[in-house]
């Protein structure tokens, strides 16, 4: 994997969601619609334009030498990790200035029906559904705190080996 000062060109979103009834998870890959925003742009441009739009913000500033970070502005999605690997076939590209690394943004759905838990009275009335939602949210939180996670042998983690972001309230 080569370092590049260019923003990522190949970006995929890996969405995983836990199914309440079976406890199993499902994964899907999607191409992201990429819109470039700069530090001096209004932050209001990052707000979703309609209720079903989910906005993920990738902060990439190679000049500062910082590791790129990703955040979700949606209450229905949580970032769980970022994997960086060589994009298949990218080395044959004619554009040598392009960043040929593939960024896979790993997100988890916190709601498989895309409704907020607070507004879903049916789930609040059913104790089994409430417990299932509680377990689902805890599973998502565990994945977020394990960020960036362990990649496959051909994938390189975004951060340095052995380093993990500290969560609020943790001393180690």
Coordinates of N, CA and C in Angstrom, one line a residue:
X1 N 0.9 -1.2 0.0 CA 0.0 0.0 0.0 C 0.9 1.2 0.0
X2 N 0.6 2.1 -0.9 CA 1.4 3.3 -1.0 C 0.7 4.5 -0.3
X3 N 1.5 5.4 0.2 CA 1.0 6.6 0.8 C 0.7 7.6 -0.2
X4 N -0.3 8.4 -0.1 CA -0.7 9.4 -1.1 C -1.2 10.6 -0.4
X5 N -0.9 11.8 -0.9 CA -1.4 13.0 -0.4 C -2.8 13.3 -1.0
X6 N -3.2 12.6 -2.0 CA -4.5 12.8 -2.6 C -5.6 12.2 -1.8
X7 N -6.8 12.8 -1.9 CA -7.9 12.2 -1.1 C -8.2 10.8 -1.7
X8 N -8.9 10.0 -0.9 CA -9.2 8.6 -1.4 C -10.1 8.7 -2.7
X9 N -9.8 7.8 -3.6 CA -10.6 7.8 -4.9 C -11.6 6.6 -4.8
X10 N -11.2 5.5 -4.3 CA -12.0 4.3 -4.2 C -12.6 4.2 -2.8
X11 N -13.9 4.4 -2.6 CA -14.5 4.4 -1.3 C -15.7 3.5 -1.4
X12 N -15.8 2.5 -0.5 CA -16.9 1.7 -0.3 C -17.4 1.8 1.1
X13 N -18.7 1.5 1.3 CA -19.3 1.5 2.6 C -19.8 0.1 2.9
X14 N -19.3 -0.5 4.0 CA -19.7 -1.8 4.4 C -20.7 -1.7 5.5
X15 N -22.0 -2.0 5.2 CA -23.0 -1.8 6.2 C -23.4 -3.2 6.8
X16 N -23.3 -3.2 8.1 CA -23.7 -4.4 8.8 C -24.9 -4.1 9.8
X17 N -25.8 -5.0 9.9 CA -26.9 -4.8 10.8 C -27.2 -6.1 11.5
X18 N -27.6 -6.0 12.8 CA -28.0 -7.2 13.5 C -29.5 -7.4 13.4
X19 N -29.9 -8.6 13.1 CA -31.3 -8.9 13.0 C -31.8 -9.3 14.4
X20 N -32.9 -8.6 14.8 CA -33.4 -8.8 16.2 C -33.9 -10.2 16.5
X21 N -34.6 -10.8 15.5 CA -35.2 -12.1 15.8 C -34.2 -13.2 15.9
X22 N -33.2 -13.2 15.0 CA -32.2 -14.3 14.9 C -30.9 -14.1 15.6
X23 N -30.6 -12.8 15.9 CA -29.3 -12.5 16.5 C -28.2 -12.5 15.6
X24 N -28.4 -12.8 14.3 CA -27.4 -12.9 13.3 C -27.1 -11.5 12.7
X25 N -26.0 -11.4 12.0 CA -25.7 -10.1 11.3 C -25.7 -10.3 9.8
X26 N -25.9 -9.2 9.1 CA -25.8 -9.3 7.6 C -24.9 -8.1 7.2
X27 N -24.1 -8.4 6.1 CA -23.2 -7.3 5.6 C -23.6 -7.0 4.2
X28 N -23.4 -5.8 3.8 CA -23.5 -5.5 2.4 C -22.6 -4.3 2.1
X29 N -22.1 -4.3 0.8 CA -21.1 -3.3 0.4 C -21.9 -2.3 -0.6
X30 N -21.6 -1.1 -0.5 CA -22.3 -0.1 -1.3 C -21.2 1.0 -1.7
X31 N -21.4 1.5 -2.9 CA -20.6 2.7 -3.4 C -21.2 3.9 -2.7
X32 N -20.3 4.7 -2.2 CA -20.7 6.0 -1.6 C -20.8 7.1 -2.6
X33 N -21.7 8.0 -2.5 CA -21.7 9.2 -3.3 C -20.8 10.2 -2.6
X34 N -19.7 10.5 -3.2 CA -18.7 11.4 -2.6 C -18.9 12.8 -3.0
X35 N -18.9 13.7 -2.0 CA -18.9 15.1 -2.2 C -17.8 15.7 -1.4
X36 N -17.0 16.5 -2.1 CA -15.8 17.0 -1.4 C -16.2 18.3 -0.7
X37 N -15.9 18.4 0.6 CA -16.1 19.7 1.4 C -14.7 20.0 1.9
X38 N -14.5 21.3 2.2 CA -13.2 21.8 2.6 C -13.4 22.4 4.0
X39 N -12.3 22.6 4.7 CA -12.4 23.2 6.1 C -13.1 24.5 6.2
X40 N -13.0 25.3 5.1 CA -13.6 26.6 5.1 C -15.0 26.6 4.6
X41 N -15.6 25.5 4.3 CA -17.0 25.4 3.8 C -17.9 25.4 5.1
X42 N -19.1 25.8 4.9 CA -20.1 25.8 6.0 C -20.4 24.4 6.4
X43 N -20.4 24.2 7.7 CA -20.8 22.8 8.2 C -22.2 22.5 7.9
X44 N -23.1 23.4 7.6 CA -24.4 23.1 7.3 C -24.6 22.3 6.0
X45 N -23.5 22.3 5.1 CA -23.6 21.5 3.9 C -23.4 20.0 4.3
X46 N -23.1 19.6 5.5 CA -22.9 18.3 5.9 C -24.2 17.6 6.4
X47 N -25.3 18.5 6.6 CA -26.5 18.0 7.1 C -27.3 17.2 6.0
X48 N -27.9 16.1 6.3 CA -28.7 15.3 5.3 C -29.8 16.2 4.7
X49 N -30.0 16.0 3.4 CA -31.0 16.8 2.7 C -32.4 16.2 2.8
X50 N -32.5 14.9 3.1 CA -33.8 14.3 3.3 C -33.7 13.2 4.4
X51 N -34.8 12.8 5.0 CA -34.7 11.9 6.1 C -34.0 10.5 5.9
X52 N -34.0 10.0 4.7 CA -33.4 8.7 4.4 C -31.9 8.8 4.0
X53 N -31.4 10.0 4.0 CA -30.0 10.2 3.6 C -29.1 10.1 4.8
X54 N -28.0 9.3 4.7 CA -27.1 9.1 5.8 C -25.8 9.7 5.4
X55 N -25.2 10.6 6.2 CA -24.0 11.3 5.8 C -22.8 10.8 6.7
X56 N -21.8 10.4 6.0 CA -20.5 10.0 6.7 C -19.5 11.0 6.3
X57 N -18.8 11.5 7.3 CA -17.8 12.5 7.1 C -16.4 11.9 7.2
X58 N -15.6 11.9 6.1 CA -14.2 11.4 6.2 C -13.3 12.6 6.2
X59 N -12.6 12.8 7.3 CA -11.7 13.9 7.5 C -10.3 13.4 7.0
X60 N -9.8 14.0 5.9 CA -8.6 13.6 5.3 C -7.7 14.9 5.1
X61 N -6.6 15.0 5.8 CA -5.7 16.1 5.7 C -4.3 15.5 5.8
X62 N -3.7 15.1 4.6 CA -2.4 14.5 4.7 C -1.3 15.5 5.0
X63 N -1.5 16.8 4.8 CA -0.5 17.8 5.1 C -0.2 17.8 6.6
X64 N -1.2 17.6 7.4 CA -1.0 17.6 8.9 C -0.4 16.3 9.3
X65 N -0.5 15.3 8.5 CA 0.1 14.0 8.8 C -0.8 13.2 9.8
X66 N -2.1 13.6 9.9 CA -3.0 12.9 10.8 C -3.6 11.7 10.0
X67 N -4.0 10.7 10.8 CA -4.8 9.6 10.3 C -6.2 10.0 10.0
X68 N -6.7 9.7 8.8 CA -8.1 10.1 8.5 C -9.1 9.5 9.5
X69 N -10.1 10.3 9.8 CA -11.1 9.9 10.7 C -12.5 9.9 10.0
X70 N -13.4 9.1 10.4 CA -14.7 9.1 9.8 C -15.8 9.2 10.9
X71 N -16.8 10.0 10.7 CA -17.9 10.1 11.6 C -19.2 10.0 10.9
X72 N -20.2 9.6 11.6 CA -21.6 9.5 11.0 C -22.4 10.6 11.6
X73 N -23.2 11.3 10.8 CA -24.1 12.3 11.3 C -25.5 11.7 11.6
X74 N -25.7 10.4 11.3 CA -27.0 9.8 11.4 C -27.1 9.2 12.8
X75 N -28.3 9.2 13.3 CA -28.6 8.5 14.6 C -28.9 7.1 14.3
X76 N -29.0 6.6 13.1 CA -29.2 5.3 12.7 C -28.0 4.5 12.3
X77 N -26.9 5.1 12.3 CA -25.6 4.5 11.8 C -24.5 4.8 12.8
X78 N -23.6 3.8 13.1 CA -22.5 4.1 13.9 C -21.2 3.6 13.1
X79 N -20.2 4.4 13.1 CA -18.9 4.0 12.5 C -18.3 2.9 13.4
X80 N -17.8 1.8 12.8 CA -17.2 0.7 13.6 C -15.7 0.5 13.1
X81 N -15.3 1.1 12.0 CA -13.9 0.9 11.5 C -13.7 1.4 10.1
X82 N -12.4 1.5 9.8 CA -12.0 1.9 8.5 C -10.9 0.9 8.1
X83 N -11.0 0.3 6.9 CA -9.9 -0.5 6.4 C -9.4 0.1 5.1
X84 N -8.1 0.1 5.0 CA -7.4 0.6 3.8 C -6.6 -0.5 3.2
X85 N -6.8 -0.8 1.9 CA -6.1 -1.8 1.1 C -5.9 -1.3 -0.3
X86 N -5.1 -2.0 -1.0 CA -4.9 -1.6 -2.5 C -6.2 -2.0 -3.2
X87 N -6.6 -1.1 -4.1 CA -7.8 -1.3 -4.9 C -7.4 -2.3 -6.0
X88 N -8.2 -3.4 -6.2 CA -7.9 -4.3 -7.3 C -7.9 -3.6 -8.6
X89 N -6.8 -3.8 -9.4 CA -6.7 -3.2 -10.7 C -6.3 -1.7 -10.7
X90 N -6.1 -1.1 -9.6 CA -5.8 0.3 -9.5 C -4.4 0.6 -10.1
X91 N -3.5 -0.3 -10.0 CA -2.1 -0.1 -10.4 C -2.0 0.1 -11.9
X92 N -3.1 -0.4 -12.7 CA -3.0 -0.2 -14.1 C -3.6 1.1 -14.5
X93 N -4.0 1.9 -13.6 CA -4.6 3.2 -13.9 C -3.6 4.1 -14.6
X94 N -4.1 4.9 -15.5 CA -3.3 5.9 -16.2 C -3.0 7.2 -15.4
X95 N -3.8 7.4 -14.4 CA -3.7 8.6 -13.6 C -2.8 8.3 -12.4
X96 N -1.5 8.6 -12.5 CA -0.5 8.3 -11.5 C -0.6 9.2 -10.3
X97 N -1.3 10.3 -10.3 CA -1.4 11.1 -9.1 C -2.6 10.7 -8.2
X98 N -3.4 9.7 -8.7 CA -4.6 9.3 -7.9 C -4.2 8.4 -6.7
X99 N -4.9 8.5 -5.7 CA -4.7 7.7 -4.5 C -5.3 6.3 -4.8
X100 N -4.5 5.3 -5.0 CA -5.0 4.0 -5.4 C -5.4 3.1 -4.3
X101 N -5.4 3.6 -3.1 CA -5.9 2.8 -1.9 C -7.4 2.8 -1.9
X102 N -8.0 1.7 -1.5 CA -9.4 1.5 -1.4 C -9.7 1.7 0.1
X103 N -10.6 2.6 0.4 CA -11.1 2.8 1.8 C -12.4 2.1 1.9
X104 N -12.6 1.3 2.9 CA -13.8 0.6 3.2 C -14.3 1.1 4.6
X105 N -15.3 1.9 4.5 CA -15.9 2.5 5.7 C -16.9 1.5 6.3
X106 N -16.6 1.0 7.5 CA -17.4 0.0 8.1 C -18.4 0.7 9.1
X107 N -19.7 0.5 8.8 CA -20.8 1.2 9.6 C -21.7 0.1 10.0
X108 N -22.4 0.3 11.1 CA -23.4 -0.6 11.7 C -24.7 0.1 11.8
X109 N -25.7 -0.5 11.4 CA -27.0 0.1 11.5 C -27.5 -0.1 13.0
X110 N -27.9 0.9 13.6 CA -28.4 0.8 15.0 C -29.9 0.5 15.0
X111 N -30.5 0.5 13.8 CA -32.0 0.3 13.7 C -32.3 -0.4 12.4
X112 N -32.7 -1.6 12.4 CA -33.0 -2.3 11.1 C -34.3 -1.8 10.4
X113 N -35.1 -1.1 11.1 CA -36.3 -0.5 10.5 C -36.2 1.0 10.2
X114 N -35.0 1.5 10.5 CA -34.7 2.9 10.2 C -35.6 3.9 10.9
X115 N -36.1 3.5 12.1 CA -36.9 4.4 12.9 C -36.2 4.6 14.2
X116 N -36.3 5.8 14.8 CA -35.6 6.0 16.0 C -36.3 5.2 17.1
X117 N -35.5 4.7 18.1 CA -36.0 3.9 19.1 C -37.0 4.7 20.0
X118 N -36.6 5.9 20.2 CA -37.5 6.7 21.1 C -38.9 6.9 20.5
X119 N -39.0 7.0 19.2 CA -40.3 7.2 18.6 C -41.1 5.9 18.3
X120 N -40.5 4.8 18.6 CA -41.1 3.5 18.3 C -41.8 3.0 19.6
X121 N -43.0 3.3 19.8 CA -43.7 2.9 21.0 C -44.0 1.4 21.0
X122 N -44.1 0.7 19.9 CA -44.3 -0.7 19.9 C -43.1 -1.4 20.5
X123 N -41.9 -1.0 20.3 CA -40.8 -1.6 20.9 C -40.7 -1.4 22.4
X124 N -41.3 -0.2 22.9 CA -41.2 0.1 24.3 C -42.3 -0.7 25.1
X125 N -43.3 -1.2 24.4 CA -44.4 -1.9 25.1 C -44.0 -3.4 25.2
X126 N -43.1 -3.9 24.3 CA -42.8 -5.3 24.3 C -41.4 -5.5 25.0
X127 N -41.4 -6.2 26.1 CA -40.1 -6.4 26.9 C -39.1 -7.2 26.1
X128 N -39.5 -8.2 25.3 CA -38.6 -8.9 24.5 C -37.9 -8.1 23.4
X129 N -38.7 -7.2 22.8 CA -38.1 -6.3 21.8 C -37.2 -5.3 22.4
X130 N -37.5 -4.8 23.6 CA -36.7 -3.9 24.3 C -35.3 -4.5 24.7
X131 N -35.4 -5.7 25.2 CA -34.1 -6.5 25.5 C -33.3 -6.7 24.2
X132 N -34.0 -7.1 23.1 CA -33.3 -7.3 21.8 C -32.6 -6.0 21.3
X133 N -33.3 -4.9 21.4 CA -32.7 -3.6 21.0 C -31.5 -3.3 21.9
X134 N -31.7 -3.5 23.2 CA -30.6 -3.3 24.2 C -29.3 -4.1 23.8
X135 N -29.5 -5.4 23.5 CA -28.4 -6.2 23.1 C -27.8 -5.8 21.8
X136 N -28.7 -5.3 20.9 CA -28.2 -4.9 19.6 C -27.3 -3.6 19.7
X137 N -27.8 -2.7 20.5 CA -27.0 -1.5 20.7 C -25.7 -1.7 21.5
X138 N -25.7 -2.7 22.4 CA -24.4 -3.0 23.1 C -23.5 -3.7 22.1
X139 N -24.0 -4.5 21.2 CA -23.1 -5.2 20.2 C -22.4 -4.1 19.3
X140 N -23.2 -3.1 18.9 CA -22.7 -2.0 18.1 C -21.6 -1.2 18.9
X141 N -21.9 -0.9 20.2 CA -21.0 -0.2 21.0 C -19.7 -1.0 21.2
X142 N -19.8 -2.3 21.4 CA -18.5 -3.1 21.5 C -17.7 -3.0 20.2
X143 N -18.4 -3.0 19.1 CA -17.7 -2.9 17.8 C -17.0 -1.6 17.6
X144 N -17.7 -0.5 18.1 CA -17.2 0.8 17.9 C -15.9 1.0 18.8
X145 N -16.0 0.5 20.1 CA -14.9 0.6 21.0 C -13.7 -0.3 20.6
X146 N -13.9 -1.3 19.7 CA -12.9 -2.2 19.2 C -12.3 -1.6 18.0
X147 N -12.7 -0.4 17.5 CA -12.2 0.3 16.3 C -10.7 0.4 16.4
X148 N -9.9 0.2 15.4 CA -10.2 -0.1 14.0 C -10.4 -1.6 13.8
X149 N -10.3 -2.4 14.7 CA -10.6 -3.8 14.5 C -9.4 -4.5 13.9
X150 N -9.6 -5.8 13.7 CA -8.5 -6.6 13.0 C -8.9 -6.8 11.6
X151 N -8.0 -6.4 10.7 CA -8.3 -6.6 9.3 C -7.7 -8.0 8.8
X152 N -8.0 -8.3 7.6 CA -7.4 -9.6 7.0 C -6.0 -9.3 6.7
X153 N -5.3 -10.4 6.4 CA -3.8 -10.3 6.2 C -3.5 -9.4 5.0
X154 N -4.3 -9.2 4.0 CA -4.0 -8.4 2.9 C -4.5 -6.9 3.1
X155 N -5.2 -6.7 4.2 CA -5.7 -5.4 4.6 C -4.8 -4.8 5.6
X156 N -4.5 -3.5 5.5 CA -3.7 -2.8 6.5 C -4.6 -2.0 7.4
X157 N -4.5 -2.0 8.7 CA -5.3 -1.1 9.5 C -4.9 0.3 9.3
X158 N -5.9 1.2 9.5 CA -5.6 2.6 9.2 C -4.7 3.2 10.2
X159 N -4.7 2.7 11.4 CA -3.8 3.3 12.4 C -2.6 2.4 12.6
X160 N -1.7 2.9 13.4 CA -0.5 2.1 13.6 C -0.8 0.8 14.4
X161 N 0.0 -0.2 14.2 CA -0.4 -1.5 14.8 C -0.3 -1.4 16.3
X162 N -1.3 -1.9 16.9 CA -1.4 -1.9 18.4 C -2.0 -0.7 19.0
X163 N -2.2 0.4 18.2 CA -2.8 1.6 18.8 C -4.3 1.6 18.6
X164 N -5.0 2.0 19.6 CA -6.4 2.1 19.5 C -6.8 3.4 20.1
X165 N -7.9 4.0 19.5 CA -8.3 5.2 20.1 C -8.9 5.0 21.5
X166 N -8.6 6.0 22.4 CA -9.1 5.8 23.8 C -10.6 6.3 23.8
X167 N -11.4 5.5 24.5 CA -12.8 5.9 24.6 C -12.9 6.8 25.9
X168 N -14.0 7.6 25.8 CA -14.2 8.5 27.0 C -14.4 7.7 28.3
X169 N -13.7 8.2 29.3 CA -13.9 7.5 30.6 C -12.9 6.4 30.9
X170 N -12.1 6.0 29.8 CA -11.1 4.9 30.0 C -9.8 5.5 30.3
X171 N -9.1 4.9 31.2 CA -7.8 5.4 31.6 C -6.6 4.7 30.9
X172 N -6.9 3.6 30.3 CA -5.8 2.8 29.5 C -6.1 2.9 28.1

